[in-house]
Amino acid sequence: MKNVLYLLPLVFFFCVGSLLAQEKNISGVVRSAADNLPLAGVSVKIKNSSEGTQTNPDGKFVLNASPSDVLVFSYLGFLSLERTVGMDNVINVTMQEDTKTLSEVVVTALGVRQNKRSLGYSVQELSSKDFEATNQTNPLNALKGKIVGVQITGSGGAAGAGSRVQVRGINSLSPSADNQPLFVIDGIPVSNATDNFATNASIGISDNFQTPNRISDLNPDDIETMTVLKGPAASVLYGLRAANGAIVITTKSGKSGRTEVSYKTSYSLDNVVKTPPIQTRYGNGNNGALASSVNTWGPPIVPGTAVYNPYDSFFGTGHQFQNSLSISGGNEKATYYTSFSNFDQNGVTPNSEYGKTSIKLSANYRASEKLKFDASANYIKSGGTNPRTGISSGAIFYLMRHTNTVDPADYLNPDGSQKVYNAAIDNPFYFAENSFLTDNVNRIIGTAGIDYSPNSWLNFNYKLGIDNYSDFRQSYNEVGLLVSRQGSMTEQRIGYTEINSNLLARATKQFNNDFSATLLVGQSITDIKRSNLTTTGTQAVVAGLESINNYVVYNTTSVKPERYIMGIFGDLKLNYKNQLFLDLTARNDWSSTLPKNNRSFFYPSASLSYIFSDALKLDNDSFLSFGKLRASYAEVGKDADPYQIGMYYTTLQAFSGVSGITRVTTFGSETLKPERTKGLEFGTELRFLRDRVMLDINYAITNSIDQIVPVPVSFASGFDLWVTNAGEIRNNSLELLLNANLIKSTDFNLDVNLNWSQTKGRVLSMPDGVNEIIFNPESPWNKQIIKTGGRPGDWYGWPYIRVKDDPTGEHNGELLIGADGYPIVPQPLSENYLIGNAFPDWVGGLGSSISYKNFDFSFQFNFRRGGYVNDIVKWQRYVTGIGAETEMRNTIVVFNGVKNVGTAAAPQYVPNDIQVNIDQNFYNNAFQYRLSSENNGFQDASWIRLQNVALGYRLPKSALPKNGFVKSASISVTANNLWVTTPFVGFDPESSTYGSASNAVGYVGTGIPATRNIYFGLNVTF
């Protein structure tokens, strides 16, 4: 009996062991702690085993396990958790969101969310907080200085002025080519066009207005994230329209379980950042004599005489007033988000205003655990008024020609007519009020989608989107203005409709613990229709009547280009041990704008990402806590604009009652092929000190071949331009990004970010028979010319001649002075000399965000090194004598330099000792002074700029109503473009004369200059 008692414990442990070893059927449901909704696709594995499964669309799972097994639940964006099986047959778990992992999830092409560790190419993302910190009404301006490798250029400080974005340099040679990235909102491409107002050659008017880019229509408060896909590998799935990269925007949506109301308001004070310095010593006249002249080359101003700075008189304080209200909420079945925003802006010049009203509705509905629907609609109404600007007529042009002893604000006679002191110019105030452009935009962006998951590994998604806008513009010139003595008016009606249809199917398979794959296939269809109806009337019947019916002579043009694109694509992602990721894509497009035989084209990509820190078993306690290597190669195409193939005809305006038809002088090759951009990219991401410091280094090479360019041909052929394939551009880009969390505690947090990038473009070849392509040669002196071996943005002009034939001599490099005592400009002027480049040597940004208890403070500095810009009308400040540089006058000087006392064949250089007089003739003489690049407006545009600074205070809960009606409230002060230092003399050199649609960068000086903005804001959440 005693022996039996001894054996009972052994029998008990044997039985229990048998039970623990026996497998049983385990089931359960996995839900999200945030909204209690089921999570589909959660990995459920038995620890230290290859056995596992995934949850179905209902969040349910079933697998066989032993009581002693440990189940591991893991899902992207959530904290992993473990549960021991034990005696339970049902195991339900709730997973918490992993805020750290969520910060590493980015939206990539086609709206697919991926963990950054798996990407073999460079992407960068801004969140809604970044937009809130800048208070910019144009979302593009929030990117300034924050996205490495991306340059944002504003077109000036006019109310509603647009901005231009460029990713890693220029890829197309043609002056009219689109070098900006594709914009995608919630998975659907939309327009970011800047529809420049047409030049009216029939009446000799070059119409320059700072029109908005269409992404500025968006309400920034609706944006959840903005992801920049920089290289071809990142954007290839979007097809030919993303050859210059893509910017993917996701908008805010509602969350179940609560209703949230947010209200935001802000008010700004705006003023011009910098103006050209003027001289205040000399007044009206010529050659030292008093005269009623537009020039200030008269005698010294008599003490006590009123002196006016025309810039201070003309530029006032502008204002922006923003209000935004959003309501969101929902339940397990449906969520919604709606917003209303209104924006009003008064510009810094007379007759400058802009307004924007936006209404957005979006909703998601879960019909079942397998079927979901989503839809959104956004209506925007925008428009305003801005005065005409231009290089030979315009408010700013006349302003800089205004004398310093006549008050420009005193411009009206008692009868309301213009008061001018010289017939050579119009008064800038009067001109701004009587020569202007108004625009009225109505836009609708709508999407509708359906998502169906028949099981845990297969998903189908279809989305249909429309982007439609109409832009009605009126350009008006009052009778009597120099720009149109008899008066004129132009009405322009622009229409745009884009319909996109995207169908995606995605399958995911977990083969074992080490290997998984995801296959995505899809089709996209894009249909774009544009229209432009322009009517110009001249010779007004009644002065002051703003009606298109008020004119004697009319000219009407109408164009309706269409474009149809269809694409099919595939994307295979392979994952090995969550350490090695391979992504293979392929796409084929068909474009209606290419010849039938060439309209189908195929392009592939491959990217590789390797997490070597996992392979080396590094952890958070290591100095290097994370290390990744990545590489990618991709090709992407670009089609032609509509109607570039073959010959076209147009009607002629009736003459003596007889109309006609003429052939367009541009014709295109019948064998035109798509442009191709090939991109190779290498990079690494390193994190140190438990991920507190992150360093990202990227190097990219892109080659764009088969450029579609208009080639000049002999007019004897009956044409002047032939559109063909020729030319190649290569861009090399180096990018560095550093983020550091220097201090992190309960009450205090300090983050620092630093970025630096350099892009060098090179023209490898040009079309046969074409030696150069000139971009907008508005200045008669400096112009941008593209040549083989050169770079996009190369400036050509005439620099002063310096000693170059004496490399070892003491005078090498010194200025060569002519026999007349003045520096020498090279002859003949028909030959151009390379004098610089418009693009910077490098750009960078340094920013920081600091939080202490309820206070938040942030700042962002931007840096630009090198790059020359052309102040087109700086010469006007010399001719009129208003520029501060001209204060040195009627003075005998000796130019620093050398003169040649030998011969041209055997030069002998000695220091110059020839005395010359600096007078009005000197400043007016193009050959001696204004013509050379050193003096005519060609200047270094390096700068250090305080782009943004923000201070916010979150009210403590004790300061809020105790009934809990107000959940949170904050006040803020934000400033943009607050301070800039630059060697450039003139307005802020960032502003572009030709607007955000032009490839001709570096021309400045005639538009409304850039402004600084100081906002006072209030945010309340209910």
mmCIF file with all atom_site columns, N, CA, C and O in Angstrom, residues 998-1022:
data_model
loop_
_atom_site.group_PDB
_atom_site.id
_atom_site.type_symbol
_atom_site.label_atom_id
_atom_site.label_alt_id
_atom_site.label_comp_id
_atom_site.label_asym_id
_atom_site.label_entity_id
_atom_site.label_seq_id
_atom_site.pdbx_PDB_ins_code
_atom_site.Cartn_x
_atom_site.Cartn_y
_atom_site.Cartn_z
_atom_site.occupancy
_atom_site.B_iso_or_equiv
_atom_site.pdbx_formal_charge
_atom_site.auth_seq_id
_atom_site.auth_comp_id
_atom_site.auth_asym_id
_atom_site.auth_atom_id
_atom_site.pdbx_PDB_model_num
ATOM 1   N N  . SER A 1 998  ? 6.418   77.964 -64.466 1.00 0.00 ? 998  SER A N  1
ATOM 2   C CA . SER A 1 998  ? 7.517   78.107 -65.415 1.00 0.00 ? 998  SER A CA 1
ATOM 3   C C  . SER A 1 998  ? 8.748   77.304 -65.008 1.00 0.00 ? 998  SER A C  1
ATOM 4   O O  . SER A 1 998  ? 9.042   77.137 -63.824 1.00 0.00 ? 998  SER A O  1
ATOM 5   N N  . ASN A 1 999  ? 9.477   76.816 -66.023 1.00 0.00 ? 999  ASN A N  1
ATOM 6   C CA . ASN A 1 999  ? 10.769  76.169 -65.785 1.00 0.00 ? 999  ASN A CA 1
ATOM 7   C C  . ASN A 1 999  ? 11.909  77.181 -65.733 1.00 0.00 ? 999  ASN A C  1
ATOM 8   O O  . ASN A 1 999  ? 13.048  76.802 -65.460 1.00 0.00 ? 999  ASN A O  1
ATOM 9   N N  . ALA A 1 1000 ? 11.624  78.428 -66.040 1.00 0.00 ? 1000 ALA A N  1
ATOM 10  C CA . ALA A 1 1000 ? 12.661  79.464 -66.038 1.00 0.00 ? 1000 ALA A CA 1
ATOM 11  C C  . ALA A 1 1000 ? 12.792  80.004 -64.618 1.00 0.00 ? 1000 ALA A C  1
ATOM 12  O O  . ALA A 1 1000 ? 12.099  80.940 -64.227 1.00 0.00 ? 1000 ALA A O  1
ATOM 13  N N  . VAL A 1 1001 ? 13.661  79.398 -63.841 1.00 0.00 ? 1001 VAL A N  1
ATOM 14  C CA . VAL A 1 1001 ? 13.855  79.815 -62.461 1.00 0.00 ? 1001 VAL A CA 1
ATOM 15  C C  . VAL A 1 1001 ? 14.936  80.877 -62.407 1.00 0.00 ? 1001 VAL A C  1
ATOM 16  O O  . VAL A 1 1001 ? 15.773  80.994 -63.303 1.00 0.00 ? 1001 VAL A O  1
ATOM 17  N N  . GLY A 1 1002 ? 14.920  81.671 -61.345 1.00 0.00 ? 1002 GLY A N  1
ATOM 18  C CA . GLY A 1 1002 ? 15.996  82.626 -61.143 1.00 0.00 ? 1002 GLY A CA 1
ATOM 19  C C  . GLY A 1 1002 ? 15.727  84.010 -61.682 1.00 0.00 ? 1002 GLY A C  1
ATOM 20  O O  . GLY A 1 1002 ? 16.570  84.890 -61.547 1.00 0.00 ? 1002 GLY A O  1
ATOM 21  N N  . TYR A 1 1003 ? 14.575  84.249 -62.304 1.00 0.00 ? 1003 TYR A N  1
ATOM 22  C CA . TYR A 1 1003 ? 14.206  85.592 -62.733 1.00 0.00 ? 1003 TYR A CA 1
ATOM 23  C C  . TYR A 1 1003 ? 13.347  86.227 -61.644 1.00 0.00 ? 1003 TYR A C  1
ATOM 24  O O  . TYR A 1 1003 ? 12.309  85.691 -61.267 1.00 0.00 ? 1003 TYR A O  1
ATOM 25  N N  . VAL A 1 1004 ? 13.780  87.375 -61.119 1.00 0.00 ? 1004 VAL A N  1
ATOM 26  C CA . VAL A 1 1004 ? 13.059  88.026 -60.025 1.00 0.00 ? 1004 VAL A CA 1
ATOM 27  C C  . VAL A 1 1004 ? 12.991  89.522 -60.286 1.00 0.00 ? 1004 VAL A C  1
ATOM 28  O O  . VAL A 1 1004 ? 13.621  90.031 -61.211 1.00 0.00 ? 1004 VAL A O  1
ATOM 29  N N  . GLY A 1 1005 ? 12.209  90.223 -59.446 1.00 0.00 ? 1005 GLY A N  1
ATOM 30  C CA . GLY A 1 1005 ? 12.302  91.669 -59.410 1.00 0.00 ? 1005 GLY A CA 1
ATOM 31  C C  . GLY A 1 1005 ? 11.092  92.436 -59.863 1.00 0.00 ? 1005 GLY A C  1
ATOM 32  O O  . GLY A 1 1005 ? 10.987  93.628 -59.562 1.00 0.00 ? 1005 GLY A O  1
ATOM 33  N N  . THR A 1 1006 ? 10.161  91.825 -60.620 1.00 0.00 ? 1006 THR A N  1
ATOM 34  C CA . THR A 1 1006 ? 9.053   92.615 -61.134 1.00 0.00 ? 1006 THR A CA 1
ATOM 35  C C  . THR A 1 1006 ? 7.712   92.218 -60.543 1.00 0.00 ? 1006 THR A C  1
ATOM 36  O O  . THR A 1 1006 ? 6.715   92.878 -60.805 1.00 0.00 ? 1006 THR A O  1
ATOM 37  N N  . GLY A 1 1007 ? 7.657   91.150 -59.784 1.00 0.00 ? 1007 GLY A N  1
ATOM 38  C CA . GLY A 1 1007 ? 6.408   90.742 -59.156 1.00 0.00 ? 1007 GLY A CA 1
ATOM 39  C C  . GLY A 1 1007 ? 6.258   91.371 -57.788 1.00 0.00 ? 1007 GLY A C  1
ATOM 40  O O  . GLY A 1 1007 ? 7.171   92.009 -57.248 1.00 0.00 ? 1007 GLY A O  1
ATOM 41  N N  . ILE A 1 1008 ? 5.072   91.189 -57.218 1.00 0.00 ? 1008 ILE A N  1
ATOM 42  C CA . ILE A 1 1008 ? 4.851   91.642 -55.846 1.00 0.00 ? 1008 ILE A CA 1
ATOM 43  C C  . ILE A 1 1008 ? 5.765   90.832 -54.933 1.00 0.00 ? 1008 ILE A C  1
ATOM 44  O O  . ILE A 1 1008 ? 5.737   89.607 -54.951 1.00 0.00 ? 1008 ILE A O  1
ATOM 45  N N  . PRO A 1 1009 ? 6.630   91.480 -54.161 1.00 0.00 ? 1009 PRO A N  1
ATOM 46  C CA . PRO A 1 1009 ? 7.663   90.751 -53.412 1.00 0.00 ? 1009 PRO A CA 1
ATOM 47  C C  . PRO A 1 1009 ? 7.092   89.899 -52.288 1.00 0.00 ? 1009 PRO A C  1
ATOM 48  O O  . PRO A 1 1009 ? 5.960   90.075 -51.837 1.00 0.00 ? 1009 PRO A O  1
ATOM 49  N N  . ALA A 1 1010 ? 7.928   88.962 -51.830 1.00 0.00 ? 1010 ALA A N  1
ATOM 50  C CA . ALA A 1 1010 ? 7.538   88.047 -50.761 1.00 0.00 ? 1010 ALA A CA 1
ATOM 51  C C  . ALA A 1 1010 ? 7.279   88.806 -49.468 1.00 0.00 ? 1010 ALA A C  1
ATOM 52  O O  . ALA A 1 1010 ? 7.842   89.883 -49.221 1.00 0.00 ? 1010 ALA A O  1
ATOM 53  N N  . THR A 1 1011 ? 6.432   88.234 -48.630 1.00 0.00 ? 1011 THR A N  1
ATOM 54  C CA . THR A 1 1011 ? 6.042   88.888 -47.383 1.00 0.00 ? 1011 THR A CA 1
ATOM 55  C C  . THR A 1 1011 ? 6.396   88.025 -46.188 1.00 0.00 ? 1011 THR A C  1
ATOM 56  O O  . THR A 1 1011 ? 6.582   86.816 -46.298 1.00 0.00 ? 1011 THR A O  1
ATOM 57  N N  . ARG A 1 1012 ? 6.482   88.677 -45.028 1.00 0.00 ? 1012 ARG A N  1
ATOM 58  C CA . ARG A 1 1012 ? 6.537   87.973 -43.759 1.00 0.00 ? 1012 ARG A CA 1
ATOM 59  C C  . ARG A 1 1012 ? 5.140   88.013 -43.154 1.00 0.00 ? 1012 ARG A C  1
ATOM 60  O O  . ARG A 1 1012 ? 4.398   88.977 -43.343 1.00 0.00 ? 1012 ARG A O  1
ATOM 61  N N  . ASN A 1 1013 ? 4.791   86.941 -42.448 1.00 0.00 ? 1013 ASN A N  1
ATOM 62  C CA . ASN A 1 1013 ? 3.435   86.827 -41.898 1.00 0.00 ? 1013 ASN A CA 1
ATOM 63  C C  . ASN A 1 1013 ? 3.518   86.466 -40.423 1.00 0.00 ? 1013 ASN A C  1
ATOM 64  O O  . ASN A 1 1013 ? 4.242   85.549 -40.051 1.00 0.00 ? 1013 ASN A O  1
ATOM 65  N N  . ILE A 1 1014 ? 2.779   87.170 -39.598 1.00 0.00 ? 1014 ILE A N  1
ATOM 66  C CA . ILE A 1 1014 ? 2.693   86.882 -38.171 1.00 0.00 ? 1014 ILE A CA 1
ATOM 67  C C  . ILE A 1 1014 ? 1.231   86.587 -37.844 1.00 0.00 ? 1014 ILE A C  1
ATOM 68  O O  . ILE A 1 1014 ? 0.355   87.430 -38.053 1.00 0.00 ? 1014 ILE A O  1
ATOM 69  N N  . TYR A 1 1015 ? 0.973   85.364 -37.361 1.00 0.00 ? 1015 TYR A N  1
ATOM 70  C CA . TYR A 1 1015 ? -0.394  84.904 -37.097 1.00 0.00 ? 1015 TYR A CA 1
ATOM 71  C C  . TYR A 1 1015 ? -0.644  84.820 -35.587 1.00 0.00 ? 1015 TYR A C  1
ATOM 72  O O  . TYR A 1 1015 ? 0.227   84.407 -34.821 1.00 0.00 ? 1015 TYR A O  1
ATOM 73  N N  . PHE A 1 1016 ? -1.871  85.146 -35.217 1.00 0.00 ? 1016 PHE A N  1
ATOM 74  C CA . PHE A 1 1016 ? -2.345  84.945 -33.854 1.00 0.00 ? 1016 PHE A CA 1
ATOM 75  C C  . PHE A 1 1016 ? -3.514  83.967 -33.949 1.00 0.00 ? 1016 PHE A C  1
ATOM 76  O O  . PHE A 1 1016 ? -4.496  84.236 -34.667 1.00 0.00 ? 1016 PHE A O  1
ATOM 77  N N  . GLY A 1 1017 ? -3.412  82.835 -33.248 1.00 0.00 ? 1017 GLY A N  1
ATOM 78  C CA . GLY A 1 1017 ? -4.383  81.781 -33.450 1.00 0.00 ? 1017 GLY A CA 1
ATOM 79  C C  . GLY A 1 1017 ? -5.002  81.250 -32.173 1.00 0.00 ? 1017 GLY A C  1
ATOM 80  O O  . GLY A 1 1017 ? -4.437  81.360 -31.077 1.00 0.00 ? 1017 GLY A O  1
ATOM 81  N N  . LEU A 1 1018 ? -6.184  80.660 -32.337 1.00 0.00 ? 1018 LEU A N  1
ATOM 82  C CA . LEU A 1 1018 ? -6.908  80.013 -31.250 1.00 0.00 ? 1018 LEU A CA 1
ATOM 83  C C  . LEU A 1 1018 ? -7.470  78.696 -31.769 1.00 0.00 ? 1018 LEU A C  1
ATOM 84  O O  . LEU A 1 1018 ? -8.109  78.662 -32.823 1.00 0.00 ? 1018 LEU A O  1
ATOM 85  N N  . ASN A 1 1019 ? -7.241  77.608 -31.014 1.00 0.00 ? 1019 ASN A N  1
ATOM 86  C CA . ASN A 1 1019 ? -7.784  76.297 -31.344 1.00 0.00 ? 1019 ASN A CA 1
ATOM 87  C C  . ASN A 1 1019 ? -8.588  75.782 -30.153 1.00 0.00 ? 1019 ASN A C  1
ATOM 88  O O  . ASN A 1 1019 ? -8.099  75.793 -29.016 1.00 0.00 ? 1019 ASN A O  1
ATOM 89  N N  . VAL A 1 1020 ? -9.802  75.307 -30.439 1.00 0.00 ? 1020 VAL A N  1
ATOM 90  C CA . VAL A 1 1020 ? -10.653 74.766 -29.390 1.00 0.00 ? 1020 VAL A CA 1
ATOM 91  C C  . VAL A 1 1020 ? -11.259 73.463 -29.881 1.00 0.00 ? 1020 VAL A C  1
ATOM 92  O O  . VAL A 1 1020 ? -11.710 73.365 -31.028 1.00 0.00 ? 1020 VAL A O  1
ATOM 93  N N  . THR A 1 1021 ? -11.250 72.437 -28.990 1.00 0.00 ? 1021 THR A N  1
ATOM 94  C CA . THR A 1 1021 ? -11.855 71.152 -29.305 1.00 0.00 ? 1021 THR A CA 1
ATOM 95  C C  . THR A 1 1021 ? -12.967 70.867 -28.305 1.00 0.00 ? 1021 THR A C  1
ATOM 96  O O  . THR A 1 1021 ? -12.780 70.985 -27.093 1.00 0.00 ? 1021 THR A O  1
ATOM 97  N N  . PHE A 1 1022 ? -14.136 70.475 -28.836 1.00 0.00 ? 1022 PHE A N  1
ATOM 98  C CA . PHE A 1 1022 ? -15.298 70.197 -27.991 1.00 0.00 ? 1022 PHE A CA 1
ATOM 99  C C  . PHE A 1 1022 ? -15.616 68.708 -28.007 1.00 0.00 ? 1022 PHE A C  1
ATOM 100 O O  . PHE A 1 1022 ? -15.302 68.000 -28.954 1.00 0.00 ? 1022 PHE A O  1
#
